[in-house]
Short mmCIF file of C-alpha atoms in Angstrom, two decimals:
data_model
loop_
_atom_site.label_atom_id
_atom_site.label_comp_id
_atom_site.label_asym_id
_atom_site.label_seq_id
_atom_site.Cartn_x
_atom_site.Cartn_y
_atom_site.Cartn_z
CA MET A 1375 23.10 52.18 -54.95
CA ARG A 1376 25.01 54.54 -53.12
CA ARG A 1377 26.02 53.89 -49.17
CA ARG A 1378 23.58 56.72 -47.48
CA GLU A 1379 20.49 55.70 -49.49
CA VAL A 1380 21.46 52.03 -48.68
CA ASP A 1381 21.51 53.13 -44.96
CA VAL A 1382 17.88 54.85 -45.17
CA ILE A 1383 16.96 51.79 -46.81
CA LEU A 1384 17.87 49.52 -43.32
CA ARG A 1385 16.42 52.31 -41.50
CA LEU A 1386 13.17 52.59 -43.13
CA ALA A 1387 13.10 47.89 -42.91
CA VAL A 1388 13.59 47.87 -38.89
CA ALA A 1389 11.85 50.55 -38.62
CA ALA A 1390 8.79 48.56 -40.41
CA MET A 1391 9.47 45.21 -38.30
CA VAL A 1392 9.86 47.23 -35.01
CA PHE A 1393 5.76 48.95 -35.31
CA GLY A 1394 5.27 45.27 -37.21
CA GLY A 1395 6.38 43.25 -34.10
CA LEU A 1396 4.48 46.08 -31.68
CA SER A 1397 1.48 45.81 -33.32
CA ALA A 1398 1.39 42.13 -33.62
CA ALA A 1399 2.18 42.30 -29.55
CA GLY A 1400 -0.80 44.87 -28.59
CA GLY A 1401 -3.17 42.34 -30.88
CA CYS A 1402 -2.48 39.88 -28.42
CA ALA A 1403 -2.43 41.84 -25.82
CA LEU A 1404 -6.01 43.46 -26.44
CA MET A 1405 -7.46 39.39 -27.76
CA ARG A 1406 -6.26 38.48 -24.05
CA GLN A 1407 -7.85 40.60 -22.11
CA GLN A 1408 -11.50 41.20 -24.27
CA ALA A 1409 -10.26 36.80 -24.06
CA THR A 1410 -10.67 37.53 -20.57
CA SER A 1411 -13.10 39.44 -20.18
CA HIS A 1412 -15.68 36.88 -21.34
CA VAL A 1413 -14.07 34.29 -19.02
CA ALA A 1414 -15.22 36.58 -16.31
CA GLN A 1415 -18.61 36.86 -18.14
CA GLY A 1416 -18.88 32.70 -18.43
CA GLU A 1417 -17.46 32.51 -14.61
CA ALA A 1418 -21.21 35.26 -13.35
CA ALA A 1419 -22.78 32.72 -15.51
CA LEU A 1420 -21.70 29.97 -13.53
CA ALA A 1421 -22.54 31.62 -10.50
CA ALA A 1422 -25.84 31.98 -11.72
CA ASN A 1423 -26.96 28.27 -12.57
CA ASN A 1424 -26.29 29.07 -16.58
CA VAL A 1425 -23.60 26.85 -17.57
CA GLU A 1426 -25.29 27.22 -21.08
CA ALA A 1427 -24.06 29.93 -21.15
CA ALA A 1428 -20.83 30.01 -18.97
CA VAL A 1429 -20.18 27.37 -22.89
CA ALA A 1430 -20.70 29.73 -24.33
CA GLU A 1431 -18.81 33.17 -22.95
CA PHE A 1432 -15.58 29.92 -22.09
CA ARG A 1433 -15.79 29.43 -25.93
CA GLU A 1434 -15.63 32.17 -26.96
CA ALA A 1435 -12.81 32.96 -25.18
CA VAL A 1436 -10.76 29.78 -26.29
CA ARG A 1437 -11.50 31.46 -29.65
CA LEU A 1438 -10.48 35.20 -29.11
CA ASP A 1439 -7.42 33.47 -27.51
CA PRO A 1440 -6.92 29.84 -28.49
CA THR A 1441 -2.81 29.88 -26.37
CA TYR A 1442 -5.68 31.59 -22.84
CA VAL A 1443 -4.90 28.45 -21.29
CA ASP A 1444 -7.31 29.01 -18.49
CA ALA A 1445 -9.96 29.47 -21.22
CA HIS A 1446 -9.40 26.53 -21.92
CA THR A 1447 -9.89 24.92 -18.69
CA ARG A 1448 -12.31 27.18 -17.62
CA LEU A 1449 -14.93 25.86 -20.59
CA GLY A 1450 -13.80 22.30 -19.76
CA GLN A 1451 -15.48 22.45 -16.02
CA ALA A 1452 -18.20 24.21 -17.88
CA LEU A 1453 -18.42 21.18 -19.60
CA ARG A 1454 -18.62 19.12 -18.01
CA GLN A 1455 -21.33 20.73 -15.09
CA SER A 1456 -22.58 20.22 -18.53
CA GLY A 1457 -22.72 16.76 -19.10
CA ASP A 1458 -20.31 16.36 -21.59
CA PHE A 1459 -17.47 14.24 -20.67
CA HIS A 1460 -15.88 14.06 -24.49
CA GLY A 1461 -16.24 17.97 -25.36
CA ALA A 1462 -15.06 18.32 -21.24
CA VAL A 1463 -11.94 15.91 -21.74
CA GLU A 1464 -10.93 17.85 -25.39
CA ALA A 1465 -11.54 21.43 -24.12
CA LEU A 1466 -8.84 19.65 -21.15
CA LYS A 1467 -5.80 17.71 -22.80
CA GLU A 1468 -5.56 21.42 -24.77
CA ALA A 1469 -4.95 22.71 -21.89
CA VAL A 1470 -2.58 20.49 -21.08
CA ARG A 1471 -0.56 20.59 -23.91
CA LEU A 1472 -0.32 24.55 -23.32
CA ASP A 1473 1.16 23.97 -20.21
CA PRO A 1474 1.86 20.03 -19.07
CA LYS A 1475 3.37 21.82 -15.85
CA ALA A 1476 -0.41 23.45 -14.68
CA PHE A 1477 -2.69 21.86 -11.83
CA ALA A 1478 -5.59 23.08 -12.19
CA PRO A 1479 -6.05 21.86 -15.75
CA MET A 1480 -4.51 18.14 -15.26
CA PHE A 1481 -6.04 17.54 -11.87
CA GLU A 1482 -9.59 18.76 -13.57
CA LEU A 1483 -8.86 15.64 -16.13
CA GLY A 1484 -7.89 13.88 -14.33
CA GLU A 1485 -12.34 14.21 -12.74
CA VAL A 1486 -13.29 13.91 -15.96
CA TYR A 1487 -11.75 10.78 -16.34
CA ARG A 1488 -13.11 9.27 -13.27
CA LEU A 1489 -16.77 10.19 -14.43
CA LEU A 1490 -16.33 8.29 -16.88
CA ASN A 1491 -14.87 5.42 -14.94
CA LYS A 1492 -11.67 5.25 -17.46
CA LEU A 1493 -9.52 4.79 -14.59
CA THR A 1494 -6.68 3.80 -15.90
CA GLN A 1495 -6.69 7.22 -17.72
CA ALA A 1496 -7.61 8.75 -14.02
CA ILE A 1497 -5.02 7.52 -12.68
CA ARG A 1498 -2.43 8.88 -15.02
CA ALA A 1499 -3.83 12.73 -14.69
CA TYR A 1500 -3.66 12.28 -11.04
CA LEU A 1501 -0.65 11.61 -10.72
CA VAL A 1502 0.58 14.05 -12.08
CA ALA A 1503 -0.92 16.64 -10.06
CA CYS A 1504 0.43 15.13 -7.31
CA GLU A 1505 3.62 15.13 -8.61
CA LEU A 1506 3.21 19.15 -9.50
CA GLN A 1507 1.41 19.44 -6.24
CA PRO A 1508 2.19 17.11 -3.53
CA GLU A 1509 0.56 18.77 -0.79
CA ASN A 1510 -3.28 18.95 -2.14
CA PHE A 1511 -5.04 16.46 -0.68
CA ASP A 1512 -8.07 16.15 -2.72
CA ALA A 1513 -5.39 15.39 -5.47
CA HIS A 1514 -3.61 11.87 -2.91
CA VAL A 1515 -8.28 11.49 -2.54
CA ARG A 1516 -8.95 11.21 -6.24
CA LEU A 1517 -6.34 8.97 -6.81
CA ALA A 1518 -6.79 6.68 -4.31
CA ASP A 1519 -10.78 6.26 -5.03
CA CYS A 1520 -9.36 6.23 -8.71
CA TYR A 1521 -7.12 2.44 -7.98
CA TYR A 1522 -9.36 0.89 -5.03
CA ARG A 1523 -12.43 0.88 -7.86
CA ALA A 1524 -9.52 -0.54 -10.08
CA GLY A 1525 -8.74 -2.88 -7.77
CA GLU A 1526 -5.09 -1.88 -6.80
CA LEU A 1527 -5.85 -2.23 -2.97
CA GLU A 1528 -1.75 -1.84 -2.18
CA GLN A 1529 -1.73 1.59 -4.68
CA ALA A 1530 -4.80 3.06 -2.90
CA ALA A 1531 -4.10 2.29 0.53
CA GLN A 1532 -0.47 4.29 -0.03
CA ALA A 1533 -2.31 6.83 -0.96
CA TYR A 1534 -5.04 6.90 0.66
CA GLU A 1535 -2.27 7.46 3.44
CA ALA A 1536 -0.63 9.82 2.14
CA ALA A 1537 -3.97 12.66 2.08
CA LEU A 1538 -3.71 11.23 5.25
CA ARG A 1539 -0.48 12.52 6.37
CA LEU A 1540 -1.92 16.33 4.64
CA ASP A 1541 -4.48 15.75 6.41
CA PRO A 1542 -4.29 13.23 9.45
CA LYS A 1543 -7.92 14.71 10.84
CA ASN A 1544 -10.28 13.05 7.89
CA ALA A 1545 -13.37 11.18 8.79
CA GLN A 1546 -13.70 10.44 5.71
CA ALA A 1547 -10.12 9.29 4.31
CA TRP A 1548 -10.04 7.37 7.61
CA SER A 1549 -12.64 5.28 6.48
CA ASN A 1550 -12.04 4.84 3.36
CA LEU A 1551 -8.72 2.94 4.48
CA GLY A 1552 -10.84 0.71 6.41
CA ALA A 1553 -12.38 -0.81 3.31
CA VAL A 1554 -9.67 -1.31 1.83
CA HIS A 1555 -7.89 -2.55 4.29
CA TYR A 1556 -11.51 -4.91 4.57
CA ARG A 1557 -11.26 -5.80 1.02
CA GLN A 1558 -7.34 -6.65 1.99
CA ASN A 1559 -8.61 -9.16 4.17
CA GLN A 1560 -6.58 -7.09 6.36
CA PRO A 1561 -9.27 -7.29 9.59
CA TYR A 1562 -7.32 -4.99 12.26
CA GLN A 1563 -5.32 -2.93 9.98
CA ALA A 1564 -9.00 -1.66 8.88
CA ILE A 1565 -10.53 -1.62 12.76
CA ALA A 1566 -7.78 0.64 13.77
CA ALA A 1567 -8.46 2.81 10.03
CA TYR A 1568 -12.81 3.21 11.13
CA LYS A 1569 -11.94 3.83 14.59
CA ARG A 1570 -9.95 6.48 13.69
CA SER A 1571 -12.36 7.18 11.40
CA LEU A 1572 -14.46 7.49 14.50
CA GLU A 1573 -11.92 9.17 16.63
CA CYS A 1574 -12.26 12.22 13.91
CA ASP A 1575 -16.13 12.00 13.53
CA THR A 1576 -17.95 10.16 16.23
CA ARG A 1577 -22.36 10.22 14.65
CA GLN A 1578 -20.46 7.76 11.67
CA PRO A 1579 -23.71 5.07 11.76
CA ALA A 1580 -22.48 4.10 8.18
CA VAL A 1581 -18.53 3.26 9.57
CA LEU A 1582 -20.58 2.18 13.02
CA VAL A 1583 -21.75 -0.92 10.60
CA ASN A 1584 -18.75 -1.18 8.19
CA LEU A 1585 -16.81 -2.01 11.94
CA ALA A 1586 -19.01 -4.30 12.93
CA THR A 1587 -18.94 -6.19 9.65
CA VAL A 1588 -15.52 -7.36 10.24
CA TYR A 1589 -16.67 -7.57 14.23
CA LEU A 1590 -19.11 -10.58 12.29
CA GLN A 1591 -16.43 -11.73 10.13
CA GLN A 1592 -13.89 -12.75 13.29
CA GLU A 1593 -17.59 -13.83 14.76
CA ARG A 1594 -17.13 -11.28 18.07
CA TRP A 1595 -20.73 -10.83 18.02
CA GLN A 1596 -21.49 -9.48 21.15
CA THR A 1597 -18.17 -7.10 19.96
CA ALA A 1598 -20.16 -6.95 16.68
CA HIS A 1599 -24.15 -6.93 18.77
CA ARG A 1600 -23.14 -3.53 20.46
CA THR A 1601 -21.62 -1.44 17.48
CA LEU A 1602 -24.37 -1.47 15.48
CA LEU A 1603 -27.04 -1.39 18.50
CA ILE A 1604 -25.05 2.52 18.46
CA ALA A 1605 -24.68 2.80 14.74
CA ILE A 1606 -29.49 2.34 14.58
CA ASP A 1607 -29.38 4.87 17.99
CA MET A 1608 -28.18 7.77 15.82
CA ASP A 1609 -29.77 6.55 12.77
CA PRO A 1610 -32.73 4.22 13.20
CA ASN A 1611 -33.78 4.26 10.22
CA LEU A 1612 -30.41 3.31 8.34
CA SER A 1613 -31.24 -0.36 7.02
CA ALA A 1614 -28.38 -1.95 6.28
CA ALA A 1615 -27.91 -1.44 10.26
CA HIS A 1616 -30.78 -3.34 10.69
CA GLU A 1617 -29.07 -6.15 8.43
CA ARG A 1618 -26.43 -6.23 9.80
CA LEU A 1619 -27.56 -7.00 13.30
CA GLY A 1620 -31.02 -8.82 11.53
CA TYR A 1621 -27.72 -11.84 11.02
CA CYS A 1622 -25.37 -10.36 13.77
CA LEU A 1623 -28.98 -11.87 16.72
CA TRP A 1624 -28.77 -14.64 14.05
CA ARG A 1625 -25.76 -16.37 14.02
CA GLN A 1626 -26.70 -15.87 18.38
CA ASP A 1627 -29.79 -18.13 18.01
CA ALA A 1628 -31.95 -15.32 18.68
CA PHE A 1629 -34.55 -16.23 15.62
CA GLU A 1630 -37.47 -13.99 16.73
CA ALA A 1631 -35.74 -10.87 17.14
CA ALA A 1632 -33.44 -11.62 14.22
CA ALA A 1633 -36.08 -11.67 11.50
CA GLU A 1634 -37.54 -8.90 13.19
CA HIS A 1635 -34.06 -6.92 13.05
CA TYR A 1636 -34.44 -8.12 8.93
CA LEU A 1637 -37.97 -6.73 8.14
CA ARG A 1638 -37.27 -3.53 9.72
CA ALA A 1639 -33.85 -2.96 7.09
CA ILE A 1640 -36.49 -4.30 3.99
CA GLN A 1641 -39.02 -2.25 5.39
CA LEU A 1642 -36.56 0.79 5.26
CA ASP A 1643 -34.70 -0.09 2.13
CA PRO A 1644 -37.22 -3.00 -0.05
CA ASP A 1645 -34.43 -3.62 -2.66
CA ASN A 1646 -31.63 -4.95 0.15
CA ALA A 1647 -30.74 -7.62 -0.98
CA ALA A 1648 -29.39 -8.80 1.89
CA ALA A 1649 -31.56 -7.62 3.88
CA HIS A 1650 -33.71 -10.41 1.61
CA ALA A 1651 -31.82 -13.55 1.02
CA GLY A 1652 -30.85 -13.04 5.17
CA TYR A 1653 -34.55 -13.17 5.75
CA GLY A 1654 -35.67 -15.95 4.12
CA VAL A 1655 -31.98 -17.89 5.64
CA VAL A 1656 -33.41 -18.02 9.12
CA ARG A 1657 -36.03 -18.56 8.50
CA MET A 1658 -35.04 -22.04 6.39
CA THR A 1659 -33.53 -22.43 9.85
CA GLN A 1660 -36.68 -22.58 12.11
CA TYR A 1661 -38.57 -24.43 9.08
CA LEU A 1662 -35.35 -27.18 9.39
CA SER A 1663 -35.88 -27.46 13.28
CA ASN A 1664 -39.60 -27.61 13.27
CA PRO A 1665 -40.49 -29.22 9.73
CA GLU A 1666 -44.22 -28.69 11.31
CA LYS A 1667 -44.16 -25.52 9.82
CA VAL A 1668 -44.41 -25.36 6.18
CA ALA A 1669 -45.21 -21.85 6.41
CA TYR A 1670 -41.35 -20.66 7.76
CA ARG A 1671 -40.27 -22.61 4.41
CA ASP A 1672 -42.66 -21.21 1.90
CA GLU A 1673 -41.82 -17.71 3.14
CA ALA A 1674 -38.00 -18.61 3.30
CA ILE A 1675 -37.81 -20.07 -0.76
CA GLU A 1676 -39.62 -16.59 -1.40
CA SER A 1677 -37.81 -14.31 -0.09
CA TRP A 1678 -34.60 -16.10 -2.03
CA HIS A 1679 -36.64 -15.06 -5.01
CA VAL A 1680 -37.09 -11.21 -3.76
CA SER A 1681 -33.71 -11.70 -3.40
CA LEU A 1682 -32.49 -12.85 -6.10
CA GLU A 1683 -34.94 -10.53 -8.61
CA ILE A 1684 -32.89 -7.74 -6.79
CA ASN A 1685 -29.57 -9.28 -7.32
CA PRO A 1686 -29.53 -12.50 -9.78
CA GLU A 1687 -25.07 -12.71 -8.59
CA GLN A 1688 -26.17 -14.99 -6.28
CA PRO A 1689 -24.71 -18.29 -6.87
CA LYS A 1690 -25.44 -19.97 -3.11
CA LEU A 1691 -28.71 -18.61 -2.95
CA ARG A 1692 -30.04 -19.68 -5.13
CA THR A 1693 -28.41 -23.33 -5.04
CA LEU A 1694 -30.78 -22.90 -1.99
CA VAL A 1695 -33.58 -22.34 -3.71
CA GLU A 1696 -32.95 -25.77 -5.47
CA LYS A 1697 -32.23 -27.25 -2.88
CA TYR A 1698 -35.58 -26.43 -0.66
CA ARG A 1699 -38.02 -25.51 -1.89
CA PRO A 1700 -41.30 -27.64 -2.57
CA LYS A 1701 -40.29 -29.95 -5.73
CA GLN A 1702 -43.80 -31.30 -7.55
CA GLU A 1703 -44.40 -33.62 -10.37
CA ARG A 1704 -45.82 -31.44 -12.47
CA PRO A 1705 -48.77 -33.39 -14.69
CA VAL A 1706 -48.53 -35.14 -17.77
CA LEU A 1707 -51.60 -34.02 -20.40
CA LEU A 1708 -52.76 -36.23 -22.68
CA LEU A 1709 -54.53 -34.92 -25.71
CA GLU A 1710 -56.29 -37.44 -27.14
CA GLU A 1711 -55.90 -38.04 -30.76
#
């Protein structure tokens, strides 16, 4: 073959390759453009609370461009919102596979695992999310929450502290740190954290109840009493505050006042097992000091039964029921032959 003919063939081949490459690139760009349009429509559907339509749009975006990380991420978010957590996991795992350094899909994957109560997987995802965005407050808080739920209290405290370095005035994070310290049996650290939370937001009756609970554990009855009165003044309908005040008054031998607050707690929340148990303790205490008041004993036993119906996992209360309930011999029925 002549050299000139070879040159012509090579030029034609190169031209074909270049043209083919440009066509492929143009096709990919067109697919991404169309996929982006479907993502936008999906976001509009989500804004209109039409989750089903949003899922369909995001699925179409993924079909058109399987390498589109944001489309997989948005699909995962929409599936999570629809309640399809397992589908959300698959979509988000694909987004993470496509771009392991993308924060959004990694964080969202942690969210779904947390909702599925798969705490080990959630912790792994949040740890990576924290590495990808060390300044992201939410990632540290979610990580701390999962550690707390998993019983890894030291790691939970460290994660909350990391979050609070980013946002020192976050009342919820301080309160949660207080709960961690309380479970660690570190009462003074718990008190300090609860007080910091109240400095950030003074109107938190539930945090006041938690603070008072630590005082009760330390047998600081008057301090706990004052704290609980402030909580009830803020929210008179907080059942937990009345239940804790009932216990505080019982420990101060103010039995009738204690009974009143226990009954108020039960009225506000009939499923408050601790209030039913506490009311029973008050009435049994009164009965034991005056055995003629049998009605108090009967009230106590019945309240304990109700508490156990609500929460059967109270072995000490079961022991009290067995100890103090009236023992009556059952009549023996003789059947004639």
